[in-house]
mmCIF file of C-alpha atoms in Angstrom:
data_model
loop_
_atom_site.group_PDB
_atom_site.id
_atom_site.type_symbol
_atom_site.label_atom_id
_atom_site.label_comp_id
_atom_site.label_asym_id
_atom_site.label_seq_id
_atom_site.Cartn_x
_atom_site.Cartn_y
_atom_site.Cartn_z
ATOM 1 C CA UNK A 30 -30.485 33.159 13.675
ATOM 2 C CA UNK A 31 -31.278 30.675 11.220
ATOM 3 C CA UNK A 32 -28.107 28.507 9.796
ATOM 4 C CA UNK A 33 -29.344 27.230 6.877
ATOM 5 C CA UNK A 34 -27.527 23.521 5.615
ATOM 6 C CA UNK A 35 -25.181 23.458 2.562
ATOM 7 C CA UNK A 36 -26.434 21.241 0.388
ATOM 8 C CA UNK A 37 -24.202 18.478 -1.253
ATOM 9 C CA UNK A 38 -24.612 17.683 -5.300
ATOM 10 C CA UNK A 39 -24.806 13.466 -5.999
ATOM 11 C CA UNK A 40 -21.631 14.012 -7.692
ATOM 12 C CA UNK A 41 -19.922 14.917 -4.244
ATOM 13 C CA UNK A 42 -21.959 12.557 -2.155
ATOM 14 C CA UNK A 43 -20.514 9.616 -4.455
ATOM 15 C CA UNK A 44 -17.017 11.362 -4.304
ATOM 16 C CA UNK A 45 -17.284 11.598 -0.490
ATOM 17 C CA UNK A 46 -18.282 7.878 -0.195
ATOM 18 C CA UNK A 47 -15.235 6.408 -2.731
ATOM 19 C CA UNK A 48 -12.983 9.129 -0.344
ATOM 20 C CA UNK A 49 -11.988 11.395 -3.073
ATOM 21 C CA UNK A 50 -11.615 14.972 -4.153
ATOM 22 C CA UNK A 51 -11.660 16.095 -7.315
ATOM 23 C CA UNK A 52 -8.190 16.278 -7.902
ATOM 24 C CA UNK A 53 -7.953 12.615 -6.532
ATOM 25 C CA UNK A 54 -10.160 11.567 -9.212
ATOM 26 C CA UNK A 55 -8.459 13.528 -12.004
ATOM 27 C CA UNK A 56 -5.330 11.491 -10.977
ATOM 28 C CA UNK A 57 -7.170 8.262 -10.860
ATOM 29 C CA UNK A 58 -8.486 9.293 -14.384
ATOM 30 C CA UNK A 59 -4.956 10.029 -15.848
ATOM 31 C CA UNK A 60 -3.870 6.555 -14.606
ATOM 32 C CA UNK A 61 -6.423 4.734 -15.778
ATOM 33 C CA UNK A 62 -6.033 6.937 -20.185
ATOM 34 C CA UNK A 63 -2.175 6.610 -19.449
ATOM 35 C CA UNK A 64 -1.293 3.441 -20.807
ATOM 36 C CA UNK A 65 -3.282 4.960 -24.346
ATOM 37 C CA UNK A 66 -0.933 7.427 -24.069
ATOM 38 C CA UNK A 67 2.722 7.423 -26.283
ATOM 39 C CA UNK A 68 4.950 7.099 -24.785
ATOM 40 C CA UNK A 69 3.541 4.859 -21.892
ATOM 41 C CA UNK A 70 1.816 2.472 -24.338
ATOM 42 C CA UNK A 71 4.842 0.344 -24.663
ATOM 43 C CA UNK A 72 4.688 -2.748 -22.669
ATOM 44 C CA UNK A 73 7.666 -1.615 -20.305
ATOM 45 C CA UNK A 74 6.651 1.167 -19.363
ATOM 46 C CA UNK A 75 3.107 -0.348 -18.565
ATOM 47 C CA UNK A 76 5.440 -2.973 -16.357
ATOM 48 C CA UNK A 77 7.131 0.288 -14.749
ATOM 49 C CA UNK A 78 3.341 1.436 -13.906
ATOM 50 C CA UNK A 79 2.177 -1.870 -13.067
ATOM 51 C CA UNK A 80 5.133 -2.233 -9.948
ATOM 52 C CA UNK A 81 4.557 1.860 -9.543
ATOM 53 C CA UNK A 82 0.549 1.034 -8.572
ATOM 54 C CA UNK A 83 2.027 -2.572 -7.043
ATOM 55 C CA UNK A 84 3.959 -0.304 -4.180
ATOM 56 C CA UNK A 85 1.501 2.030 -4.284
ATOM 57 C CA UNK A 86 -1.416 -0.314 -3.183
ATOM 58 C CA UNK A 87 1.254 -1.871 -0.445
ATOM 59 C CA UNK A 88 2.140 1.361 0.914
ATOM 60 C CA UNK A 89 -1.507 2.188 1.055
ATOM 61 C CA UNK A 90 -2.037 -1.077 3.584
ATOM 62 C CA UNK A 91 1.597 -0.776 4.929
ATOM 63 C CA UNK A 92 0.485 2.934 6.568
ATOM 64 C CA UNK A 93 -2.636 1.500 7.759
ATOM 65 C CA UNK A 94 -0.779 -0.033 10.882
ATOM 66 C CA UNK A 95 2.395 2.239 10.812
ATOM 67 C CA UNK A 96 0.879 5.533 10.095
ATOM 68 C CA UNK A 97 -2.135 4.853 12.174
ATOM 69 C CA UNK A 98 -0.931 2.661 15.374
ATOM 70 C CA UNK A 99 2.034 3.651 15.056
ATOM 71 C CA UNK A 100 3.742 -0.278 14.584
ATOM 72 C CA UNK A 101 6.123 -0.400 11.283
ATOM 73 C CA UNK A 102 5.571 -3.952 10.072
ATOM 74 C CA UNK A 103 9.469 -5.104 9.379
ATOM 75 C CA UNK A 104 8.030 -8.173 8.481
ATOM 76 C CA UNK A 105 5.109 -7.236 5.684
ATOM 77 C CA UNK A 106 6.393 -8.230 2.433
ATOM 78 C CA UNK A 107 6.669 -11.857 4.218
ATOM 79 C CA UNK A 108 3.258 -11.818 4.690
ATOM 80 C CA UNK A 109 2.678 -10.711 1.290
ATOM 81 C CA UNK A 110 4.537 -13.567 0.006
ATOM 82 C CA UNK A 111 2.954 -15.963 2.354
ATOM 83 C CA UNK A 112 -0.301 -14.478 0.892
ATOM 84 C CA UNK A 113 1.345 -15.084 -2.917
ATOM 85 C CA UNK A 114 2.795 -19.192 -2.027
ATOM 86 C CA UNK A 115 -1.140 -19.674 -0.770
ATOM 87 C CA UNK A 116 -2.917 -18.668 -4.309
ATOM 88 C CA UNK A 117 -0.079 -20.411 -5.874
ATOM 89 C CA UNK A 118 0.116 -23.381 -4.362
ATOM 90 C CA UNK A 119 -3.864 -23.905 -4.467
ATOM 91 C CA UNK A 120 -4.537 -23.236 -8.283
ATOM 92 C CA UNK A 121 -0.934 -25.488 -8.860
ATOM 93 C CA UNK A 122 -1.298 -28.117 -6.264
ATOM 94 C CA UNK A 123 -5.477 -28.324 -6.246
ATOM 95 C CA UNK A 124 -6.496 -26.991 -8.991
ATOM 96 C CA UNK A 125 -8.018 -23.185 -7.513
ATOM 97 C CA UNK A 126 -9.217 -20.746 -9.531
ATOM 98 C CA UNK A 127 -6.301 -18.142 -9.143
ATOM 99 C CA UNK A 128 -9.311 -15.464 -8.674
ATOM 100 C CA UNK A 129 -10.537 -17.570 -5.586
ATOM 101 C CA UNK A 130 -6.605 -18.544 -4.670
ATOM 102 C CA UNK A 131 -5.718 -14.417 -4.190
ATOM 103 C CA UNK A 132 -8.787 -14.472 -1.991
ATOM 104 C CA UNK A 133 -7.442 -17.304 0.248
ATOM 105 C CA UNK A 134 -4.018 -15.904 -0.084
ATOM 106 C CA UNK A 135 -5.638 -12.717 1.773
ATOM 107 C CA UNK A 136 -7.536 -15.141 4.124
ATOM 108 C CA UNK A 137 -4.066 -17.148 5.078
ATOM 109 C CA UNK A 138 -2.430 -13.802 5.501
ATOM 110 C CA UNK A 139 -4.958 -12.222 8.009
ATOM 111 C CA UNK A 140 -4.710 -15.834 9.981
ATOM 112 C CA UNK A 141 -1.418 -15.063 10.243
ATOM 113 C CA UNK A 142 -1.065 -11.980 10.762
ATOM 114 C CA UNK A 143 -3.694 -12.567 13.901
ATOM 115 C CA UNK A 144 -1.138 -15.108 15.076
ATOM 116 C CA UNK A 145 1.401 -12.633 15.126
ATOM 117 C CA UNK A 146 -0.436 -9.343 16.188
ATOM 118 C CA UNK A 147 -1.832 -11.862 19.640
ATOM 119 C CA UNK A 148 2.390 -11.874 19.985
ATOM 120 C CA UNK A 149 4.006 -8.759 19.383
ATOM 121 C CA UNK A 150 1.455 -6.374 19.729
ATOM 122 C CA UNK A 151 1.576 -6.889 23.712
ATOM 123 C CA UNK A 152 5.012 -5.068 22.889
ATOM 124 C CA UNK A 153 5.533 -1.701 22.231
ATOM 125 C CA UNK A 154 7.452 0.470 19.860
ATOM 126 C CA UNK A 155 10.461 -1.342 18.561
ATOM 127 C CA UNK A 156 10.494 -4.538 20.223
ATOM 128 C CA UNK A 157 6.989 -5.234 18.215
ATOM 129 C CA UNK A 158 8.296 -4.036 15.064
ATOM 130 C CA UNK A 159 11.383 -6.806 15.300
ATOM 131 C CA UNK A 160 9.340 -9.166 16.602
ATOM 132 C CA UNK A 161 6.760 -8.869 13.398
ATOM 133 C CA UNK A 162 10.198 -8.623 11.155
ATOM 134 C CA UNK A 163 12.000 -12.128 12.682
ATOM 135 C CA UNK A 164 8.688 -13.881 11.873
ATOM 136 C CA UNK A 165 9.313 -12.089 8.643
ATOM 137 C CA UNK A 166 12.462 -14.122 8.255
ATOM 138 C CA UNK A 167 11.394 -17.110 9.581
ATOM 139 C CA UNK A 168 8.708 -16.906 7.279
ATOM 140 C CA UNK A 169 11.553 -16.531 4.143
ATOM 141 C CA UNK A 170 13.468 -19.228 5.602
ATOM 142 C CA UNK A 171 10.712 -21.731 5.484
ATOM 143 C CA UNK A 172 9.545 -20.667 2.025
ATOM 144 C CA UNK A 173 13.598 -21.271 0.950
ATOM 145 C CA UNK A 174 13.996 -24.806 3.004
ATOM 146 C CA UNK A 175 10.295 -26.645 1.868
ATOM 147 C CA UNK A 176 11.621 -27.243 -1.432
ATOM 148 C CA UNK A 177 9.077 -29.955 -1.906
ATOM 149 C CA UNK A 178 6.252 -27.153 -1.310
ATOM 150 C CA UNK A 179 7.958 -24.089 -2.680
ATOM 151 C CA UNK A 180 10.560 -25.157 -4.419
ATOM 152 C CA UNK A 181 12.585 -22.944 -2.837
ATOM 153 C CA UNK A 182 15.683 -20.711 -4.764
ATOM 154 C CA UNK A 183 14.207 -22.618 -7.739
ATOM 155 C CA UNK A 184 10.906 -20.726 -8.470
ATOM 156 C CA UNK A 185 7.876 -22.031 -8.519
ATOM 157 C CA UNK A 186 5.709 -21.556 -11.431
ATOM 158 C CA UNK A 187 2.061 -20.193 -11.971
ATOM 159 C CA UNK A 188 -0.466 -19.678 -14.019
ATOM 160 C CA UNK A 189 -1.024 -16.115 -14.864
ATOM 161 C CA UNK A 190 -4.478 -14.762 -14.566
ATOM 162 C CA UNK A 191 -4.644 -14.188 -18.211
ATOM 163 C CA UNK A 192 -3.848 -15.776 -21.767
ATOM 164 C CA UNK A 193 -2.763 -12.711 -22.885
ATOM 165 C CA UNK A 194 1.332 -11.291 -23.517
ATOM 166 C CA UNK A 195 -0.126 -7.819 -22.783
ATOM 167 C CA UNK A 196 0.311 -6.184 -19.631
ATOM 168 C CA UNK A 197 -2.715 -3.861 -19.632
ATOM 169 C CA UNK A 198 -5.334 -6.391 -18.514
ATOM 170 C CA UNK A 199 -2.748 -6.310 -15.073
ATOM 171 C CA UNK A 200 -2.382 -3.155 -15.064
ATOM 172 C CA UNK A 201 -6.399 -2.087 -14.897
ATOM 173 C CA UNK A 202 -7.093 -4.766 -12.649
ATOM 174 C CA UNK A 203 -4.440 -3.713 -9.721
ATOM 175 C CA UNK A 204 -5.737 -0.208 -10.231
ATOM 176 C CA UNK A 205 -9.045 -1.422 -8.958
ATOM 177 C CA UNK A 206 -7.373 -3.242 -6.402
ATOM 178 C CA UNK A 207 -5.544 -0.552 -5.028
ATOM 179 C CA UNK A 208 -8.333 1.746 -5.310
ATOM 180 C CA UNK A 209 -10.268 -1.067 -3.272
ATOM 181 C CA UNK A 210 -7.377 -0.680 -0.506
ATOM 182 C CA UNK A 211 -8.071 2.502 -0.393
ATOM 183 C CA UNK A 212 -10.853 3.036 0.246
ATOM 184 C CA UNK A 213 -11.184 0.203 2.320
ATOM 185 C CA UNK A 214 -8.593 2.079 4.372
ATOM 186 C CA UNK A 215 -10.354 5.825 4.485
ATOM 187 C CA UNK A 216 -13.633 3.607 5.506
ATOM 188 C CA UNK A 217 -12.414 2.091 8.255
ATOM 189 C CA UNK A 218 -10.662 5.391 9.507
ATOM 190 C CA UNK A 219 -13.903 6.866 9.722
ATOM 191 C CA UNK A 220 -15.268 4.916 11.790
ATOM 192 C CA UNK A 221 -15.409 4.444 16.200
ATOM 193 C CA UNK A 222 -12.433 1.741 15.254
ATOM 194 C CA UNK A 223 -10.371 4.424 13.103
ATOM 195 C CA UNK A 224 -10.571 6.793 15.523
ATOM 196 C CA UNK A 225 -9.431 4.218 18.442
ATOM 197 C CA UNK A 226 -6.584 3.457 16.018
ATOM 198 C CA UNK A 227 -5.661 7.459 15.726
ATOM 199 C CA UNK A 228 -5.588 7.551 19.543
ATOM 200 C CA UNK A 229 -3.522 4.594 20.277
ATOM 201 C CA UNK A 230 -1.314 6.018 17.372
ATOM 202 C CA UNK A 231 -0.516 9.008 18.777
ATOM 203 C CA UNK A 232 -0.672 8.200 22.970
ATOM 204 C CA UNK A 233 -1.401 4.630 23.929
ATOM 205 C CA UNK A 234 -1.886 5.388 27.679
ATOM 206 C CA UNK A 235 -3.846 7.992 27.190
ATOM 207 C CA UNK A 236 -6.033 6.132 24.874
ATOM 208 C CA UNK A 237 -6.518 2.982 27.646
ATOM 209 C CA UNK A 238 -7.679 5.937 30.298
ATOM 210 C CA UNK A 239 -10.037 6.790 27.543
ATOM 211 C CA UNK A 240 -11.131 3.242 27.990
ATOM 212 C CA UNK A 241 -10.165 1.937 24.716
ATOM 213 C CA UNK A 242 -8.534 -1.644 24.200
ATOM 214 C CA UNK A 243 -5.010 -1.077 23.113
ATOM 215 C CA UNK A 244 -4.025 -4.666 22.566
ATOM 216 C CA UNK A 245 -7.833 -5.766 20.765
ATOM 217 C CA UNK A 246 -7.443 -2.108 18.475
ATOM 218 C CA UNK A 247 -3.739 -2.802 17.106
ATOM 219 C CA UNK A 248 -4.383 -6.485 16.531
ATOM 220 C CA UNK A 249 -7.760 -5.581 14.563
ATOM 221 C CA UNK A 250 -5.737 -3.064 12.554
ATOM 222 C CA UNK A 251 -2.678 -5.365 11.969
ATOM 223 C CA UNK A 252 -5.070 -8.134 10.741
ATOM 224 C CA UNK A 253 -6.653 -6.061 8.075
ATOM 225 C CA UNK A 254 -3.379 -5.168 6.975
ATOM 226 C CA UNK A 255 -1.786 -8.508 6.567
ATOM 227 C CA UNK A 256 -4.742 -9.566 4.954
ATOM 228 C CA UNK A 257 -4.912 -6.387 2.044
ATOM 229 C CA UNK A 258 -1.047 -7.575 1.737
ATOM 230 C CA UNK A 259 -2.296 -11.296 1.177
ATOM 231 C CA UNK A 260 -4.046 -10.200 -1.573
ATOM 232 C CA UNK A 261 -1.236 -8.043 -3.139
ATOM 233 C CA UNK A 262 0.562 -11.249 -2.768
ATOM 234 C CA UNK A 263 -1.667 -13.467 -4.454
ATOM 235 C CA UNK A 264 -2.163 -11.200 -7.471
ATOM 236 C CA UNK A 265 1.836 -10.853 -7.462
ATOM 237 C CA UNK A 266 2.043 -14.727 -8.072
ATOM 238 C CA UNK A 267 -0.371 -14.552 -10.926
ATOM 239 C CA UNK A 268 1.150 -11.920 -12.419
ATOM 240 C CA UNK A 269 4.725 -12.624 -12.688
ATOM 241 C CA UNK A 270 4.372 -16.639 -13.265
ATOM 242 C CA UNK A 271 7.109 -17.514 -10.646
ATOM 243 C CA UNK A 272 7.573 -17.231 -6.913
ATOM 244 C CA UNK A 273 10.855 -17.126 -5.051
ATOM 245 C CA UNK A 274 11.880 -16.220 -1.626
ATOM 246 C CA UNK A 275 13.146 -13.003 -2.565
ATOM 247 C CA UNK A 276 10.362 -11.247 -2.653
ATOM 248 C CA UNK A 277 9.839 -12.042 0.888
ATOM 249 C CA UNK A 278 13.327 -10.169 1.364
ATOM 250 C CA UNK A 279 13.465 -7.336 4.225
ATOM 251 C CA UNK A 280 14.743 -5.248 1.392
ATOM 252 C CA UNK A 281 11.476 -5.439 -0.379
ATOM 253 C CA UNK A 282 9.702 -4.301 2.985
ATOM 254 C CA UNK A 283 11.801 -0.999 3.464
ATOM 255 C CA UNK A 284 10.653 -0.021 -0.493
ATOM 256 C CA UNK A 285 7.328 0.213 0.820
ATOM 257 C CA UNK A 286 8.263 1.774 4.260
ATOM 258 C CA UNK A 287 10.451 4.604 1.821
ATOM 259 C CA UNK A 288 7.045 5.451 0.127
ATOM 260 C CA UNK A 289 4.747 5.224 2.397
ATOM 261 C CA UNK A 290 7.162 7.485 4.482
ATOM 262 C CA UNK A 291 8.410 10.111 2.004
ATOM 263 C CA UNK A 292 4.586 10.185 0.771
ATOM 264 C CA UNK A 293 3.368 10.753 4.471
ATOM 265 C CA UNK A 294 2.748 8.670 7.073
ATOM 266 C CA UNK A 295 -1.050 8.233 8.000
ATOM 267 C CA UNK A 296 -1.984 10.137 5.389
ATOM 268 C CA UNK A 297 -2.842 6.674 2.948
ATOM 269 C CA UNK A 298 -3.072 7.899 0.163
ATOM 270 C CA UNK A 299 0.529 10.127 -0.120
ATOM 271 C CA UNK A 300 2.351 6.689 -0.826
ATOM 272 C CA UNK A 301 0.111 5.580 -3.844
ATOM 273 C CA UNK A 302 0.955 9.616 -5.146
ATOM 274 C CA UNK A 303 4.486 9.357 -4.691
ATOM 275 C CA UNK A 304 4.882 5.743 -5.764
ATOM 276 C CA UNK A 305 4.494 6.529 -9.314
ATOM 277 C CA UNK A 306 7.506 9.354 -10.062
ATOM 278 C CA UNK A 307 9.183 7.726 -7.270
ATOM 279 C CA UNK A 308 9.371 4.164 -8.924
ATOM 280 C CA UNK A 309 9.514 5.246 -12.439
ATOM 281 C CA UNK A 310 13.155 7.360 -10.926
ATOM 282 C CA UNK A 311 13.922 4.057 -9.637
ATOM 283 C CA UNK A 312 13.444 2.000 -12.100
ATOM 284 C CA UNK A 313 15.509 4.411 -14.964
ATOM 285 C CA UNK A 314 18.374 4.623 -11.973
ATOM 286 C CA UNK A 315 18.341 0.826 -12.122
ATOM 287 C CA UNK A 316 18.536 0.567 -15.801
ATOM 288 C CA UNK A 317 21.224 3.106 -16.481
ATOM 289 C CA UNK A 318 23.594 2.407 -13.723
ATOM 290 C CA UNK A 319 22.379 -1.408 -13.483
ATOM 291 C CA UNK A 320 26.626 -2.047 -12.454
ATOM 292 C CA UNK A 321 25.653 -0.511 -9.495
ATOM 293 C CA UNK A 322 23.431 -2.821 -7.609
ATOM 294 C CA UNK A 323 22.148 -1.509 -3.862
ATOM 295 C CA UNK A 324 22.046 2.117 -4.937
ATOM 296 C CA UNK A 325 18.231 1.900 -4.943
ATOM 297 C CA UNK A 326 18.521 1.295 -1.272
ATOM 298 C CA UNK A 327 21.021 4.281 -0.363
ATOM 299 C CA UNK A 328 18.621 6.787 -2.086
ATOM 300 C CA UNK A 329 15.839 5.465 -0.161
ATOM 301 C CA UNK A 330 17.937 6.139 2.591
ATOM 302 C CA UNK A 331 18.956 9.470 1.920
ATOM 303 C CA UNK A 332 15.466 10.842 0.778
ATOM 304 C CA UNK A 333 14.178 9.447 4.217
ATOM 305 C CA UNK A 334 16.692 11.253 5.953
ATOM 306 C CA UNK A 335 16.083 14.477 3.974
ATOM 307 C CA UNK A 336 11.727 14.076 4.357
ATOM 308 C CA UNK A 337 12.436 13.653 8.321
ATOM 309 C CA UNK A 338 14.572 16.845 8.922
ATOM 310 C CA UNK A 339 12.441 19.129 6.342
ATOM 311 C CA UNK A 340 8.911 17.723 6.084
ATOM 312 C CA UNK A 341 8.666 14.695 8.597
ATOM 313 C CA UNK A 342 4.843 14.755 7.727
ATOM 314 C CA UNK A 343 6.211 13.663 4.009
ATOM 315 C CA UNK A 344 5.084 15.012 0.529
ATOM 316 C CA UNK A 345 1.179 14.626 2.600
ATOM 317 C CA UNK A 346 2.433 18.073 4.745
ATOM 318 C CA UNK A 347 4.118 19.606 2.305
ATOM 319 C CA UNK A 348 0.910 19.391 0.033
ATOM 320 C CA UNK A 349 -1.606 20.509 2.907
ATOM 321 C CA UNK A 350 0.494 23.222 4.228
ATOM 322 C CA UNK A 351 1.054 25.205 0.479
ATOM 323 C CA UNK A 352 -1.634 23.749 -1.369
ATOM 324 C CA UNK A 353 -4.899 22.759 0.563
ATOM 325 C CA UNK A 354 -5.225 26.368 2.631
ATOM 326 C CA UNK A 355 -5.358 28.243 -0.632
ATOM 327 C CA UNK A 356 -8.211 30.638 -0.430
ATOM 328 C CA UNK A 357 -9.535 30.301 -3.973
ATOM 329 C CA UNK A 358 -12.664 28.983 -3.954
ATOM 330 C CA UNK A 359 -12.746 26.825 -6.772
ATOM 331 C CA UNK A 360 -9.482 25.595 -6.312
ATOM 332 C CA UNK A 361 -10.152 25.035 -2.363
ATOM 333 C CA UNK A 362 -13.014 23.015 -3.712
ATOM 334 C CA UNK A 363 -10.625 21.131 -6.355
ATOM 335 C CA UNK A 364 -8.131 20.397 -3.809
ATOM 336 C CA UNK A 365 -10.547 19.129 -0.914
ATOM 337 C CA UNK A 366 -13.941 18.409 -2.466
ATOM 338 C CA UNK A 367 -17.333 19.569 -1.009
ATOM 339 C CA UNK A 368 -16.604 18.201 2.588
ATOM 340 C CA UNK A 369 -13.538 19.491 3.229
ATOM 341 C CA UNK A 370 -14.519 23.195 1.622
ATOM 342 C CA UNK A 371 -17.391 23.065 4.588
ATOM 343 C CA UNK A 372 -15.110 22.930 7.087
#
């Protein structure tokens, strides 16, 4: 019997390639008319999206190692500031472009995080992940003590990327960023690599039997991840003006592990959905009970302790289990593009 081939439109091919379904793009398109949009045309609220698609990009790269090879990275907003001090010390100390000096900032990063990976990543569960977080801290401590580099509690100052008061120009560019993460991400799961990753993720010994590399597969994967954080870091330093060791904080580091958890982990792209409601909450808790500093932190902890009883696959299972199986058609296409409605 004959089994005649579905064929694929261009439109899906080109939304299979940049790892979207139609409902992904919809979102993407709705982020990118927001800021046209009253309210979220003032320039605080564009500063609320701007950190909502800042998390969402790290959580993105964050759940590349732990959602994936199963290593939470205690350390990764470190890196990310190691990634920021590079850009901003080359465009302040040598004159860099800051486009070239977030570049280098991810470059620095990956060495780094290469360094580290050879290290821990002979280790296994949690003696890895605080290994990667007390380089973490060393890392803060040395950005706090070379006050003649850093400038330490001080701040250093940088140029921003551009002569402009307006946020929006930040705002569109780290949406192409973080849609660059992305799919950088989804690529590289789809390849030989991705699926070694998978494996190691979810049975190491079985994996080696399989004859795959554990210790070459996890470094690889840790590497691209420091360096996507480098890069975060980088355009963090042009964006803000000012660097300080406190965004190298542990603190800063569980933020993204709360997102990337609560939105699903492995799935990549359930943090950069959950970022947005999640930090915009945040960030109206923080302004109307600002005399109550920390509280941030116990709500993270709470909604991680509620998404790991109920839905330890995060908002990512939740969304696949009443949502993704419907048996609509059009809206199975909608929800899981061309591909995924083949299966």
């Amino acid at each position: 019997m004959d089994k005649t081939i579905p064929t694929v439109n261009p439109f899906d091919k080109l939304l299979n390639l940049m790892c979207f379904t139609p409902l992904g793009l919809l979102s993407l398109l709705v982020l990118l008319v927001l800021p046209m949009v009253p309210p979220f045309n003032q320039e605080y609220l564009i500063r609320w999206l701007i950190s909502a698609a800042f998390i969402a990009s790290l959580a993105i790269a964050f759940d590349f190692t732990a959602g994936l090879i199963n290593i939470v990275n205690f350390g990764y907003c470190a890196i990310m500031g190691l990634g920021g001090y590079t850009s901003a010390i080359l465009a302040e100390r040598f004159g860099l472009t800051p486009w070239l000096g977030i570049l280098a900032g991810g470059v620095v990063a990956g060495v780094l995080g290469l360094a580290i990976g050879m290290i821990t990543l002979r280790l296994r569960g949690i003696f890895a992940a605080c290994l990667a977080w007390f380089f973490g801290l060393a890392l803060m401590g040395l950005a706090t003590k070379m006050v003649w580099l850093t400038r330490g509690p001080m701040g250093m100052r940088v140029d921003r990327l551009f002569e402009t008061q307006s946020n929006v120009p930040y705002y569109y560019l780290l949406l192409i960023i973080m849609v660059a993460i992305y799919i950088i991400c989804k690529w590289v799961t789809r390849t030989r690599m991705g699926l070694a990753f998978k494996a190691i993720g979810q049975n190491m010994e079985a994996a080696r039997t399989s004859g795959i590399n554990p210790v070459f597969y996890r470094v690889s994967n840790f590497v691209l991840s420091c360096a996507l954080g480098g890069v975060l870091g980088g355009f963090y330093a042009h964006y803000y003006g000012i660097l300080t060791p406190d965004m190298m904080h542990t603190s800063k580091t569980v933020e993204v592990l709360a997102v990337a958890y609560i939105g699903g982990r492995g799935s990549l792209w359930g943090g950069a959905v959950i970022a947005f409601p999640f930090i915009f909450a945040m960030e109206l808790i923080r302004s109307s009970l600002s005399n109550l500093p920390g509280l941030n932190l116990l709500l993270y902890g709470l909604l991680l302790i509620v998404v790991m009883i109920y839905y330890p696959g995060g908002f990512a299972q939740f969304f696949d289990t009443y949502f993704r199986k419907t048996k609509n058609k059009m809206m199975h296409y909608f929800l899981n593009g061309a591909y995924g409605s083949a299966k």
